[in-house]
Structure formats: C-alpha cells, structure tokens
PDB file of N, CA and C in Angstrom:
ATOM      1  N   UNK A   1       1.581  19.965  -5.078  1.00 67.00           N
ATOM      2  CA  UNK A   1       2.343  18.733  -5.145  1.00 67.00           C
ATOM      3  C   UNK A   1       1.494  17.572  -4.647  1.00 67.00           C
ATOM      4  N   UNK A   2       1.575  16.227  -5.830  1.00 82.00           N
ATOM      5  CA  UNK A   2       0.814  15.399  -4.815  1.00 82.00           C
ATOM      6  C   UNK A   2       1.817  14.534  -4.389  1.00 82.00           C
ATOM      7  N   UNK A   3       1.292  13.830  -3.608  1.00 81.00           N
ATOM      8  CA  UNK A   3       2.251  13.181  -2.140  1.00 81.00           C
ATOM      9  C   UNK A   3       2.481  11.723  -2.985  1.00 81.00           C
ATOM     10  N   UNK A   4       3.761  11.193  -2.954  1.00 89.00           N
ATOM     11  CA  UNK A   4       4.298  10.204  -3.785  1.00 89.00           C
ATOM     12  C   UNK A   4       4.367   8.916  -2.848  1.00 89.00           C
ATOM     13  N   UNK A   5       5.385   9.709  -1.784  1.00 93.00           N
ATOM     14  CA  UNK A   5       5.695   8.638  -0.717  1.00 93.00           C
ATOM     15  C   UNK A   5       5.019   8.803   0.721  1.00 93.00           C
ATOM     16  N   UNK A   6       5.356   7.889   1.534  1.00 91.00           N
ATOM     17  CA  UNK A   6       4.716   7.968   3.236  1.00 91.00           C
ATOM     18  C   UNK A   6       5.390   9.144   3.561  1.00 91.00           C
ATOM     19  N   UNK A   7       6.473   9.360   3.667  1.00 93.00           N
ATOM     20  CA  UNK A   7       7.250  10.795   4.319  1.00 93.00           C
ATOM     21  C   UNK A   7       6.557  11.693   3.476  1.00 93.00           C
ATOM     22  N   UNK A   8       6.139  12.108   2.005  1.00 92.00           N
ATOM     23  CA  UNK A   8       5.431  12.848   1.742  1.00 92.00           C
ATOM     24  C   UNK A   8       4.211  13.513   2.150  1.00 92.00           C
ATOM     25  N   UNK A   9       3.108  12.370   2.667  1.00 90.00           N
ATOM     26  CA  UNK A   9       2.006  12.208   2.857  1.00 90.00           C
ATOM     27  C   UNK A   9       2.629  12.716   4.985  1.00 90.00           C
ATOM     28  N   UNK A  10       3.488  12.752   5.102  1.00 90.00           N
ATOM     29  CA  UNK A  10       4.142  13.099   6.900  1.00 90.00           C
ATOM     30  C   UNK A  10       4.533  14.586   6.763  1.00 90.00           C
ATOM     31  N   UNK A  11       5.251  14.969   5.172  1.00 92.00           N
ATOM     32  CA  UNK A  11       5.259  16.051   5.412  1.00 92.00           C
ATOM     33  C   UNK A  11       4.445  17.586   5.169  1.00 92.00           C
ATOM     34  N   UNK A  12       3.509  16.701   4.484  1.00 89.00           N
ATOM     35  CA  UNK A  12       2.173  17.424   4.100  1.00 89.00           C
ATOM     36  C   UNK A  12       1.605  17.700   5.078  1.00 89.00           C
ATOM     37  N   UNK A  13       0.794  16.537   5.969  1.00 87.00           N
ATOM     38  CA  UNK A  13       0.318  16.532   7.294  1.00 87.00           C
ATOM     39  C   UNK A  13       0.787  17.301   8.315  1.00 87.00           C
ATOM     40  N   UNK A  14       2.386  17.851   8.216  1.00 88.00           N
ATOM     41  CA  UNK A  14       2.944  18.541   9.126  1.00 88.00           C
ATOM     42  C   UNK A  14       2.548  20.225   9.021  1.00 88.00           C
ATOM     43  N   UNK A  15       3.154  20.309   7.483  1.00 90.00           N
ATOM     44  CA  UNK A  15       2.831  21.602   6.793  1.00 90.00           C
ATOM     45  C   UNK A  15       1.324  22.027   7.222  1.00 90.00           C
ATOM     46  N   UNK A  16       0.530  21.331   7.103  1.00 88.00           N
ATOM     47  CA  UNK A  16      -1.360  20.955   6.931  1.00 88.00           C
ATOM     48  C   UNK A  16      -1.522  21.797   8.655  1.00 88.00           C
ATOM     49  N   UNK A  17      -0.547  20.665   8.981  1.00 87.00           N
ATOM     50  CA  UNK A  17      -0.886  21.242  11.133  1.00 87.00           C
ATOM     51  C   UNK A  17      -0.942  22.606  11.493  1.00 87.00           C
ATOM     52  N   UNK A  18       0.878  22.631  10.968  1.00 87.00           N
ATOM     53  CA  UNK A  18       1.219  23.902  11.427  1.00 87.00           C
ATOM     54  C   UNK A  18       0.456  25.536  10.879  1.00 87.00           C
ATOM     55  N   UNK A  19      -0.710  25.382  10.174  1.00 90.00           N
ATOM     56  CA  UNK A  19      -1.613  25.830   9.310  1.00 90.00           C
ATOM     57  C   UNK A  19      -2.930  25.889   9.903  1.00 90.00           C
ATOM     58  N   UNK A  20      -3.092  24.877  10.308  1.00 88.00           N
ATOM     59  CA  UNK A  20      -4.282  24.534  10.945  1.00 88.00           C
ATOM     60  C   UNK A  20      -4.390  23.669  12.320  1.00 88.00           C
ATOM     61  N   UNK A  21      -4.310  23.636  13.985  1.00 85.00           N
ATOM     62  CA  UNK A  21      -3.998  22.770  14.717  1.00 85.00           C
ATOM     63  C   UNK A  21      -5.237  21.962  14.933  1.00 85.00           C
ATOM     64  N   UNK A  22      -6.786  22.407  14.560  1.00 87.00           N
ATOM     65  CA  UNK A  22      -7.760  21.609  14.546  1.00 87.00           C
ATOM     66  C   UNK A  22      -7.243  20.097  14.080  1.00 87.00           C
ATOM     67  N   UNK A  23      -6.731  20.026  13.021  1.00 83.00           N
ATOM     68  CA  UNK A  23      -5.866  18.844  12.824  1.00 83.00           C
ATOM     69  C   UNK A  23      -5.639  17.928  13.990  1.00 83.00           C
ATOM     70  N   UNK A  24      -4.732  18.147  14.915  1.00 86.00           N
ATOM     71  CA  UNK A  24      -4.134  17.439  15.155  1.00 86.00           C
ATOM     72  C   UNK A  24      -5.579  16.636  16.517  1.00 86.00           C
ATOM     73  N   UNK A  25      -6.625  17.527  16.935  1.00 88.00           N
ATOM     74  CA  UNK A  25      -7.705  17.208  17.095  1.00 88.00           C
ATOM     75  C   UNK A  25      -8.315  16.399  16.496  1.00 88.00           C
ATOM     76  N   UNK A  26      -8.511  16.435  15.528  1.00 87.00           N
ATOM     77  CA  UNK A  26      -9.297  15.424  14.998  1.00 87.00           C
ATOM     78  C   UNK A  26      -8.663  14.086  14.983  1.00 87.00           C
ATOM     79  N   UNK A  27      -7.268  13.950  14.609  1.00 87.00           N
ATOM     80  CA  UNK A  27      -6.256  13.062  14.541  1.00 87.00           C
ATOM     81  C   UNK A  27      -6.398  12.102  15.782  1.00 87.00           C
ATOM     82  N   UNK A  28      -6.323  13.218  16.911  1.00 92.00           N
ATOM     83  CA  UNK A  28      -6.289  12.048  18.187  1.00 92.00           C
ATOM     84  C   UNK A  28      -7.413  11.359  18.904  1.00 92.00           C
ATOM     85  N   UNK A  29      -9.174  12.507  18.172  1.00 94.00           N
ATOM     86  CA  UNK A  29      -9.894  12.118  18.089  1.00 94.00           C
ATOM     87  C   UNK A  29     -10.341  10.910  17.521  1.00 94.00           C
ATOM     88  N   UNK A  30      -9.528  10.283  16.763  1.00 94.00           N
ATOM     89  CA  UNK A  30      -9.463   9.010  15.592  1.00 94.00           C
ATOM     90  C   UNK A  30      -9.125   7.977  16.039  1.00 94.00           C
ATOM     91  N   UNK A  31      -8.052   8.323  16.702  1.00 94.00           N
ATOM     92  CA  UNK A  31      -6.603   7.728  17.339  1.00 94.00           C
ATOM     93  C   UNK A  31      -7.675   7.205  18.167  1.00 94.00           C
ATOM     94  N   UNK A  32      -8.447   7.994  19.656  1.00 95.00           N
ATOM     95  CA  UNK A  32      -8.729   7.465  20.677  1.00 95.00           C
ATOM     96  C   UNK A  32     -10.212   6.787  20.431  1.00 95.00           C
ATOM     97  N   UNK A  33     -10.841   6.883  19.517  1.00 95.00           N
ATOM     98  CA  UNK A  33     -11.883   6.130  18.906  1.00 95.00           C
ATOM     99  C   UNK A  33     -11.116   4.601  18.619  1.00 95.00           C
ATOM    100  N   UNK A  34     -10.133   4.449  17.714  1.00 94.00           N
ATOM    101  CA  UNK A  34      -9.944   3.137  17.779  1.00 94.00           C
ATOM    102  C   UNK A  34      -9.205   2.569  18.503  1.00 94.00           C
ATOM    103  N   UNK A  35      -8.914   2.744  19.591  1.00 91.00           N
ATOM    104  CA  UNK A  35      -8.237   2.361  20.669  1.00 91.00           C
ATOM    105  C   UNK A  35      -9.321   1.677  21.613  1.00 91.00           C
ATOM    106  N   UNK A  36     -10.778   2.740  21.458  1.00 92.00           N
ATOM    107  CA  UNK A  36     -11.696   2.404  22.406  1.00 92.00           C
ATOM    108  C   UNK A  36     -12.234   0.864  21.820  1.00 92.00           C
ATOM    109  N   UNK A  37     -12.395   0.763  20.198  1.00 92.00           N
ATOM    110  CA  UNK A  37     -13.479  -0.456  19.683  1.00 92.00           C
ATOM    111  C   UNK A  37     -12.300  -1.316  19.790  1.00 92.00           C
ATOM    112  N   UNK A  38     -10.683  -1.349  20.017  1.00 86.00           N
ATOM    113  CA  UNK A  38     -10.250  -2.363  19.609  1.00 86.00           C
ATOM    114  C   UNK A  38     -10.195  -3.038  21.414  1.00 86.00           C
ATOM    115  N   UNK A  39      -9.996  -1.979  22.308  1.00 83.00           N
ATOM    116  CA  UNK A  39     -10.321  -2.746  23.667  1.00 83.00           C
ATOM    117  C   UNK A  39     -11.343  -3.243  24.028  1.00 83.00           C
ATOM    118  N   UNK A  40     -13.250  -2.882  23.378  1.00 86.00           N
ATOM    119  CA  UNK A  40     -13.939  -3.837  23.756  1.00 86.00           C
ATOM    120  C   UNK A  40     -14.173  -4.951  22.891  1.00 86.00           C
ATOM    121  N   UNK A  41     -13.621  -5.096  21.189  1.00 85.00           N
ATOM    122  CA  UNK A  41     -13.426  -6.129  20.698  1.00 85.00           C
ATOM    123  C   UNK A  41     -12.725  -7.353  21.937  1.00 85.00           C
ATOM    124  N   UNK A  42     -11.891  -6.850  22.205  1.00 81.00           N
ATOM    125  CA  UNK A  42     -10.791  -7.999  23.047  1.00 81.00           C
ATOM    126  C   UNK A  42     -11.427  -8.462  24.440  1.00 81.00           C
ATOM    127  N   UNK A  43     -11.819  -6.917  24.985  1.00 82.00           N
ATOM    128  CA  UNK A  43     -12.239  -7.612  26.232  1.00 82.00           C
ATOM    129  C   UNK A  43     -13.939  -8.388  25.804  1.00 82.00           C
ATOM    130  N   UNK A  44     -14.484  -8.212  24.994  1.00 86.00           N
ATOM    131  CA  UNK A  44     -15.753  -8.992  24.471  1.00 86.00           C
ATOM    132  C   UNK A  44     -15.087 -10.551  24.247  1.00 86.00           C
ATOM    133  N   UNK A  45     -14.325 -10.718  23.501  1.00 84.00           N
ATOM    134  CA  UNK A  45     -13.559 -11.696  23.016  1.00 84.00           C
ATOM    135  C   UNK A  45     -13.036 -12.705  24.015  1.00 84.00           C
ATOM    136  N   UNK A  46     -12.553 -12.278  25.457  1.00 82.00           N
ATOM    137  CA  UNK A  46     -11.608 -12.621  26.246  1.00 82.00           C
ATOM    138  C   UNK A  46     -11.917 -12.943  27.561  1.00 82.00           C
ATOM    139  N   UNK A  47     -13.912 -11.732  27.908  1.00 77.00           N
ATOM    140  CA  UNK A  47     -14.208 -11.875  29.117  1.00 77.00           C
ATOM    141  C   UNK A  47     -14.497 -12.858  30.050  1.00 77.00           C
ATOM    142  N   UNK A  48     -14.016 -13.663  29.925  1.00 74.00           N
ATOM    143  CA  UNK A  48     -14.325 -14.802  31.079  1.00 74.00           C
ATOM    144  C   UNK A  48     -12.817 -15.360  31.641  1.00 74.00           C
ATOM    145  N   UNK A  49     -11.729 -15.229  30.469  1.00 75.00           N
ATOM    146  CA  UNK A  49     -10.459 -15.803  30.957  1.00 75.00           C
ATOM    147  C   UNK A  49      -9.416 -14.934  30.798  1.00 75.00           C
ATOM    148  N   UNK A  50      -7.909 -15.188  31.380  1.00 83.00           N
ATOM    149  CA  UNK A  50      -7.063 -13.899  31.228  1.00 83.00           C
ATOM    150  C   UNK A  50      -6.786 -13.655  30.040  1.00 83.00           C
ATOM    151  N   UNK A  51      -7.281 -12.143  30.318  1.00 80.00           N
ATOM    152  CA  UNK A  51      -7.494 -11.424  29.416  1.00 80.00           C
ATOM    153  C   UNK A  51      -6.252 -10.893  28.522  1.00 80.00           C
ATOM    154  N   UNK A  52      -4.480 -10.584  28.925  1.00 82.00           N
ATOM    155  CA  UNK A  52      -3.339 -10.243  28.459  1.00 82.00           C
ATOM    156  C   UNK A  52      -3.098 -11.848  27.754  1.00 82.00           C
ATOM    157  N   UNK A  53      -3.236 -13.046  28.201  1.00 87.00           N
ATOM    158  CA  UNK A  53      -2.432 -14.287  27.817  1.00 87.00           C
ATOM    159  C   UNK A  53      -3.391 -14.216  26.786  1.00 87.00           C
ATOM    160  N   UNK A  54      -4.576 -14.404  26.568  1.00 87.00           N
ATOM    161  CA  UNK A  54      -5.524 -15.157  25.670  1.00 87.00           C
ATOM    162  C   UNK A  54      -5.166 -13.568  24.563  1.00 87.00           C
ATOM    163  N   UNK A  55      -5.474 -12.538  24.703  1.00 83.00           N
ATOM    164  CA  UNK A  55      -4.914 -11.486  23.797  1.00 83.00           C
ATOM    165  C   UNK A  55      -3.631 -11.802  23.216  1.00 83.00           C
ATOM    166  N   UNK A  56      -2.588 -12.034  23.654  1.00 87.00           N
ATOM    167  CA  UNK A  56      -0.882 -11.980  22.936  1.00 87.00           C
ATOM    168  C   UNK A  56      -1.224 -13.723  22.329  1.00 87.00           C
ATOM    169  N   UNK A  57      -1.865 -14.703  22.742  1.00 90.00           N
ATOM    170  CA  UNK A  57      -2.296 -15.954  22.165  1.00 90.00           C
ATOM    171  C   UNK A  57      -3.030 -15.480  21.077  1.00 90.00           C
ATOM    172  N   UNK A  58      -3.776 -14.755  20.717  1.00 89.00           N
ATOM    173  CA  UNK A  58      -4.416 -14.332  19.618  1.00 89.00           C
ATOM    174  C   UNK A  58      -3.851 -13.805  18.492  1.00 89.00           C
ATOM    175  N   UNK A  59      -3.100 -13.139  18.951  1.00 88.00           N
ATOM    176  CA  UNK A  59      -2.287 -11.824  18.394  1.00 88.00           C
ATOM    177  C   UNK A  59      -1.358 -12.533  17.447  1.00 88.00           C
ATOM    178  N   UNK A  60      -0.212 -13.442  17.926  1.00 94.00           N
ATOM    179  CA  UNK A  60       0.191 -14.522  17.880  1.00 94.00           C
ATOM    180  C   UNK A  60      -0.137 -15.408  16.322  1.00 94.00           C
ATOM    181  N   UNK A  61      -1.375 -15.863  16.729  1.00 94.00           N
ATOM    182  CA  UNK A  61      -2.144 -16.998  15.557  1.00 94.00           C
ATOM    183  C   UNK A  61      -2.331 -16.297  14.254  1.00 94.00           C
ATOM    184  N   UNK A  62      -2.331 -14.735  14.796  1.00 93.00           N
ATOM    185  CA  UNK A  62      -2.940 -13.664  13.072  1.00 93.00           C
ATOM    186  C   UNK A  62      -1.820 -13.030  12.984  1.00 93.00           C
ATOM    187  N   UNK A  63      -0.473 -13.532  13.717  1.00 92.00           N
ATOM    188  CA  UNK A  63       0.777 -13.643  13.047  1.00 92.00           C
ATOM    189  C   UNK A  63       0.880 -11.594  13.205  1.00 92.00           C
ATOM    190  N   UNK A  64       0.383 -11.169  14.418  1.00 88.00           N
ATOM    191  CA  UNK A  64       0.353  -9.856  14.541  1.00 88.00           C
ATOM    192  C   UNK A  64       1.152  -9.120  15.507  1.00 88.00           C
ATOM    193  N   UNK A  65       1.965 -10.160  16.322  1.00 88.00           N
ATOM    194  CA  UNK A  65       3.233 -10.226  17.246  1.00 88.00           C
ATOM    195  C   UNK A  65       4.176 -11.617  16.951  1.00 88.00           C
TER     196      UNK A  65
END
C-alpha cells in the first residue's frame, strides 16, 4: 500500500517500528540533531542580547508564533 495521507504515512511508521525499533533511534537521532543546529542558529543570532525576547521577536516577524 502506498501511503495517501499523513495518518497513513503515521500508520506505516508505526507498523515499520513495531517491526523494527532501530527506527525509533534513528528518529530521535534526527529529532535531537535539529534541535541542536536550531539552538546555535539562535543563540549565534541573539548572543549579545536577551536571548528568549529577541527569539519570540523573531519568531514573531516570520509570522512563526
């Protein structure tokens, strides 16, 4: 079956897990990779002034909160 919708493509991924849990490894491996470039984007971006106001001010302007 190929995957039509987002819940498709959720319940594949589930099926996929419970099959294989390396999965869900790699997944959070991904997960915590871009968590890491998007915190030194910001704190690169931000380091000299506060760093939460000037972030949600940003966030804000690209209409992303």
């Amino acid at each position: 079956m190929k995957p039509k919708t987002d819940l498709d493509y959720v319940t594949l991924y589930a099926e996929k897990l419970g099959k294989d849990n390396s999965l869900f490894r790699q997944q959070k491996m991904l997960i915590e990779s871009q968590m890491q470039a998007s915190s030194s984007l910001f704190k690169n971006m931000f380091s000299k002034r506060d760093f939460k106001k000037c972030a949600r001010e940003y966030l804000k302007r690209i209409r992303l909160i």
